[in-house]
Amino acid sequence: MNFSQCMGILLQAAVSFSLLTGSASSEDGGADLIPTMSYERPVRIEAKGVPIDLGSHATTRCYDWDDDGDLDLLVGCGDGRLWLYRKASHSSGHRFQAPEPVTAGKHHRWGSSNTGFVLTSLVGDSLPDLVVGHSGDKLSIHQNVGTRSTPKFTEDALTFLIQKNCQGRFDAADWDGDGLVDLVTGSFGGKLVWYRNEGEKDAPKFESGRPFFDISLAYNSHPRIVDFNQDGRLDLLLGVNWGTASLYLNTPDKGTTTLRSSGLLQWSDGTNLNIRKENGDDTTPELTDLDGDGVLDLVSGGKNGQLFFMRGVGFPERVKSFQNLLVQHTDDLGQTLRDDDDMRGQVFGTLASLQADLASGLIPNSSREHLFETLAPLVRKHRAVLGRSKFDLQMGPHLPLLAGQFWTVLLESLPDSRANRERVADALSFQGGYRRLLVDLGVLFIDNDTATPEHLGAMHRLMMAMPGDVWDVETITVAGWLGPAIKTQKIRSRSGINIFALPLGRPENSFAGDSPRPGVTDVYLICLAHELAHNMLDTVGKLTRPELYERKFEGLAQAAGSDVIFRTPRFRGIDFEATKKRFQNRGVWDGNDATWNNAWSSYFKGKERFDRAYTRGNIHFFLNAPQEAFATLANQYFADSQLMLEFCKARWDTNHQSNVNQFLLIADYLSGGTNEVNFYVLRPGGDLEVTTARLIRDAQSRITQVRSDQSTAHFEYQDGGLVTGFEIDQVAN
């Protein structure tokens, strides 16, 4: 089976999400459990009223061990032993009874190092078996020959070798959806490995391990395979050495399974969750509703043997908290947010956590409409702080940021459609250009109500002229108009950019002095185009046009010359070890690490071949900041596309032949792979001219002709995607 096509869709596997969270018990009458990205600060887990301290490494699991309707705590230790802590009677959360050893016959210890285990049915009948990962790079399966209420495990075990230095860092789940429980292992070094089960339901047989989506997050990677957002697909929650837990959501793309990072779990104030100070390294995350409130909580052990409970904060609770805060501070919220750091963290944390849950798909569609209906009336009730207006940045420096964060949550509460964007605009009473940006483009412009109608109109014209499927930006902020508070209080959104606070109409020549003519444009708008371009190839296009993403780095390598050695594939960046050897052999570096930075800079400085290898400056800058390499092309392409093409030809004729590939890179991306692309002329003040250029492609989809209103450009290739021949025929007037 092709690994990229494996779909984790069979949640009936023994270590499915429902079992991990105690399907026999959600102690709230069986209602659906609410997942969350947000948690309260950790508290120590207790046994018999005393905080648990096992003295060595501890991994955590929660199961209804004895089938009594309560979730119990199971712990694997750094000395090879396993412990059971039964739920204390009439308790919720983090209190348990005295520990009991978990044994398999006379087997009471599995080696003498870090140990982890899972309960899942792998052999025999449907009873959950004891699966232990332990020292010696081994995993042992002990059959359950007892009952559901009284587990009993055989001393004999099926034992498999797994990846080196796994030592209990593993999970078991039916990842590929074939009805058999697979293994996903972590390791000290951080590498994740998938072992597909190719055996039978009662006789596992695991294939050789293969990389699990090439995820390697050092150190001490502890995988948990769960359907985090309850969409029917298994996801990955990964704890690591540094006290954090990262979520990777299973997002199908063109028929294949892709695990995409969705960020770190958070504290309830919106900051990143980290328990390294508490557990002494090595987060071992477990999700379960321990306190029975219907929201999933987080449990973790760690290096020091202490165990921690972090109560999950679900979206209904956060909405109620935000409503209460608005009521309590109707008249003084601006000053309170300015002067009270804790209150500010609470308010923004509430909204940021709501946004994180919406962006991660954790709030079901059935609840999103209710969320919108709850939040929308707050604008009318608290228009002075949630409505669009020009806030006094002295009295209430955080108010424009609060309003912007609220608008973002309101927008994301509904599935994206023009009709829903109109509903949001109506609820927020957006008018004029602000409304057009939101309804037509899905963009919230957050500027403390400072932009002029001319600003807004020019922005709308330019963005409407850009193909909608090559960029995806939800929020645009202007830090210079929002005041100094934005330096410490960011607005969280699905995707956002920041642009400069500038007047409309200020001119900028976006072309170098050797250009055939100046390309004077509007600096405010070309900065907007530049920032939007950051969201193009390196963000959207990285997934939709990966061949062009690789070509960007091929172009950088061409412009840098043969002394700069790139890895394979080139998008992995410069191989500096190999490059240093080349520089040393060439005599441009003395081999002393202390002098490397100066040698690296001096190699490029003041040399025409490098000054003119990139259309917008010395190639040294773009090698150090490859994230700018595509975005900066927008400064010329949107200022004057035809002039950019002619500029590249002028440089080609003076033996600077890498520039044309930069033009073709942005033109090809903006074309969306079709045979047409827009040409632009953007003048000071926002006057915009858009024409259509026709593209001719060869069998490899490489552009061989660009036919504009003013010229026909011809391109030749040998191997690869870089141009080897370039001519332009001017169109007669």
PDB file of N, CA, C and O in Angstrom, residues 34-38 228-229 266 313-315 318 351-363 368 412:
ATOM      1  N   ILE A  34     -15.807  17.461  24.037  1.00  0.00           N
ATOM      2  CA  ILE A  34     -15.391  18.659  23.333  1.00  0.00           C
ATOM      3  C   ILE A  34     -13.872  18.717  23.319  1.00  0.00           C
ATOM      4  O   ILE A  34     -13.239  18.799  24.370  1.00  0.00           O
ATOM      5  N   PRO A  35     -13.239  18.681  22.133  1.00  0.00           N
ATOM      6  CA  PRO A  35     -11.784  18.857  22.073  1.00  0.00           C
ATOM      7  C   PRO A  35     -11.438  20.331  22.202  1.00  0.00           C
ATOM      8  O   PRO A  35     -12.263  21.210  21.972  1.00  0.00           O
ATOM      9  N   THR A  36     -10.206  20.611  22.566  1.00  0.00           N
ATOM     10  CA  THR A  36      -9.794  22.000  22.743  1.00  0.00           C
ATOM     11  C   THR A  36      -8.293  22.124  22.559  1.00  0.00           C
ATOM     12  O   THR A  36      -7.547  21.172  22.789  1.00  0.00           O
ATOM     13  N   MET A  37      -7.858  23.296  22.152  1.00  0.00           N
ATOM     14  CA  MET A  37      -6.427  23.612  22.105  1.00  0.00           C
ATOM     15  C   MET A  37      -5.984  24.334  23.372  1.00  0.00           C
ATOM     16  O   MET A  37      -4.807  24.661  23.524  1.00  0.00           O
ATOM     17  N   SER A  38      -6.896  24.583  24.313  1.00  0.00           N
ATOM     18  CA  SER A  38      -6.649  25.485  25.442  1.00  0.00           C
ATOM     19  C   SER A  38      -6.807  24.763  26.775  1.00  0.00           C
ATOM     20  O   SER A  38      -7.803  24.066  26.997  1.00  0.00           O
ATOM     21  N   PHE A 228      -8.299  14.025  16.858  1.00  0.00           N
ATOM     22  CA  PHE A 228      -8.326  15.198  17.725  1.00  0.00           C
ATOM     23  C   PHE A 228      -9.539  16.074  17.455  1.00  0.00           C
ATOM     24  O   PHE A 228     -10.214  16.522  18.381  1.00  0.00           O
ATOM     25  N   ASN A 229      -9.822  16.350  16.195  1.00  0.00           N
ATOM     26  CA  ASN A 229     -10.928  17.250  15.872  1.00  0.00           C
ATOM     27  C   ASN A 229     -12.217  16.518  15.518  1.00  0.00           C
ATOM     28  O   ASN A 229     -13.163  17.120  15.030  1.00  0.00           O
ATOM     29  N   GLN A 266      -2.186  25.298  23.903  1.00  0.00           N
ATOM     30  CA  GLN A 266      -2.039  26.606  24.535  1.00  0.00           C
ATOM     31  C   GLN A 266      -2.574  26.595  25.965  1.00  0.00           C
ATOM     32  O   GLN A 266      -3.406  25.768  26.333  1.00  0.00           O
ATOM     33  N   VAL A 313     -10.258  23.727  28.577  1.00  0.00           N
ATOM     34  CA  VAL A 313     -11.224  24.831  28.579  1.00  0.00           C
ATOM     35  C   VAL A 313     -11.926  24.828  27.225  1.00  0.00           C
ATOM     36  O   VAL A 313     -11.337  25.175  26.202  1.00  0.00           O
ATOM     37  N   GLY A 314     -13.191  24.418  27.207  1.00  0.00           N
ATOM     38  CA  GLY A 314     -13.956  24.314  25.974  1.00  0.00           C
ATOM     39  C   GLY A 314     -14.512  25.646  25.524  1.00  0.00           C
ATOM     40  O   GLY A 314     -14.584  26.613  26.291  1.00  0.00           O
ATOM     41  N   PHE A 315     -14.950  25.692  24.273  1.00  0.00           N
ATOM     42  CA  PHE A 315     -15.406  26.968  23.707  1.00  0.00           C
ATOM     43  C   PHE A 315     -16.643  27.536  24.403  1.00  0.00           C
ATOM     44  O   PHE A 315     -16.755  28.752  24.535  1.00  0.00           O
ATOM     45  N   ARG A 318     -15.417  29.589  27.296  1.00  0.00           N
ATOM     46  CA  ARG A 318     -14.701  30.799  26.903  1.00  0.00           C
ATOM     47  C   ARG A 318     -15.666  31.893  26.441  1.00  0.00           C
ATOM     48  O   ARG A 318     -15.446  33.076  26.701  1.00  0.00           O
ATOM     49  N   LEU A 351     -10.274  35.064  23.505  1.00  0.00           N
ATOM     50  CA  LEU A 351     -10.543  35.179  22.068  1.00  0.00           C
ATOM     51  C   LEU A 351      -9.539  34.384  21.238  1.00  0.00           C
ATOM     52  O   LEU A 351      -9.906  33.732  20.258  1.00  0.00           O
ATOM     53  N   ALA A 352      -8.262  34.425  21.635  1.00  0.00           N
ATOM     54  CA  ALA A 352      -7.250  33.686  20.882  1.00  0.00           C
ATOM     55  C   ALA A 352      -7.508  32.187  20.947  1.00  0.00           C
ATOM     56  O   ALA A 352      -7.308  31.462  19.961  1.00  0.00           O
ATOM     57  N   SER A 353      -7.975  31.700  22.081  1.00  0.00           N
ATOM     58  CA  SER A 353      -8.270  30.276  22.209  1.00  0.00           C
ATOM     59  C   SER A 353      -9.480  29.888  21.368  1.00  0.00           C
ATOM     60  O   SER A 353      -9.503  28.814  20.760  1.00  0.00           O
ATOM     61  N   LEU A 354     -10.478  30.767  21.317  1.00  0.00           N
ATOM     62  CA  LEU A 354     -11.614  30.506  20.431  1.00  0.00           C
ATOM     63  C   LEU A 354     -11.159  30.426  18.982  1.00  0.00           C
ATOM     64  O   LEU A 354     -11.568  29.529  18.238  1.00  0.00           O
ATOM     65  N   GLN A 355     -10.292  31.369  18.586  1.00  0.00           N
ATOM     66  CA  GLN A 355      -9.797  31.353  17.215  1.00  0.00           C
ATOM     67  C   GLN A 355      -8.998  30.089  16.923  1.00  0.00           C
ATOM     68  O   GLN A 355      -9.124  29.490  15.846  1.00  0.00           O
ATOM     69  N   ALA A 356      -8.183  29.659  17.890  1.00  0.00           N
ATOM     70  CA  ALA A 356      -7.376  28.451  17.691  1.00  0.00           C
ATOM     71  C   ALA A 356      -8.266  27.227  17.504  1.00  0.00           C
ATOM     72  O   ALA A 356      -7.998  26.375  16.650  1.00  0.00           O
ATOM     73  N   ASP A 357      -9.328  27.128  18.286  1.00  0.00           N
ATOM     74  CA  ASP A 357     -10.232  25.986  18.147  1.00  0.00           C
ATOM     75  C   ASP A 357     -10.981  26.031  16.821  1.00  0.00           C
ATOM     76  O   ASP A 357     -11.197  25.002  16.176  1.00  0.00           O
ATOM     77  N   LEU A 358     -11.376  27.242  16.385  1.00  0.00           N
ATOM     78  CA  LEU A 358     -12.054  27.361  15.094  1.00  0.00           C
ATOM     79  C   LEU A 358     -11.103  26.998  13.955  1.00  0.00           C
ATOM     80  O   LEU A 358     -11.464  26.248  13.048  1.00  0.00           O
ATOM     81  N   ALA A 359      -9.880  27.527  14.010  1.00  0.00           N
ATOM     82  CA  ALA A 359      -8.917  27.267  12.945  1.00  0.00           C
ATOM     83  C   ALA A 359      -8.540  25.794  12.875  1.00  0.00           C
ATOM     84  O   ALA A 359      -8.231  25.276  11.801  1.00  0.00           O
ATOM     85  N   SER A 360      -8.562  25.102  14.013  1.00  0.00           N
ATOM     86  CA  SER A 360      -8.213  23.687  14.049  1.00  0.00           C
ATOM     87  C   SER A 360      -9.407  22.785  13.784  1.00  0.00           C
ATOM     88  O   SER A 360      -9.262  21.563  13.811  1.00  0.00           O
ATOM     89  N   GLY A 361     -10.562  23.381  13.532  1.00  0.00           N
ATOM     90  CA  GLY A 361     -11.749  22.576  13.244  1.00  0.00           C
ATOM     91  C   GLY A 361     -12.291  21.851  14.449  1.00  0.00           C
ATOM     92  O   GLY A 361     -12.951  20.821  14.317  1.00  0.00           O
ATOM     93  N   LEU A 362     -12.027  22.367  15.656  1.00  0.00           N
ATOM     94  CA  LEU A 362     -12.447  21.669  16.868  1.00  0.00           C
ATOM     95  C   LEU A 362     -13.877  21.997  17.285  1.00  0.00           C
ATOM     96  O   LEU A 362     -14.432  21.317  18.140  1.00  0.00           O
ATOM     97  N   ILE A 363     -14.441  23.052  16.720  1.00  0.00           N
ATOM     98  CA  ILE A 363     -15.829  23.390  17.035  1.00  0.00           C
ATOM     99  C   ILE A 363     -16.701  22.840  15.918  1.00  0.00           C
ATOM    100  O   ILE A 363     -16.566  23.234  14.762  1.00  0.00           O
ATOM    101  N   ARG A 368     -21.221  25.930  15.325  1.00  0.00           N
ATOM    102  CA  ARG A 368     -20.693  27.200  14.831  1.00  0.00           C
ATOM    103  C   ARG A 368     -21.800  28.236  14.611  1.00  0.00           C
ATOM    104  O   ARG A 368     -21.613  29.423  14.878  1.00  0.00           O
ATOM    105  N   GLU A 412     -14.548  33.629  11.462  1.00  0.00           N
ATOM    106  CA  GLU A 412     -14.200  32.218  11.382  1.00  0.00           C
ATOM    107  C   GLU A 412     -15.279  31.309  11.973  1.00  0.00           C
ATOM    108  O   GLU A 412     -15.238  30.097  11.764  1.00  0.00           O
TER     109      GLU A 412
END
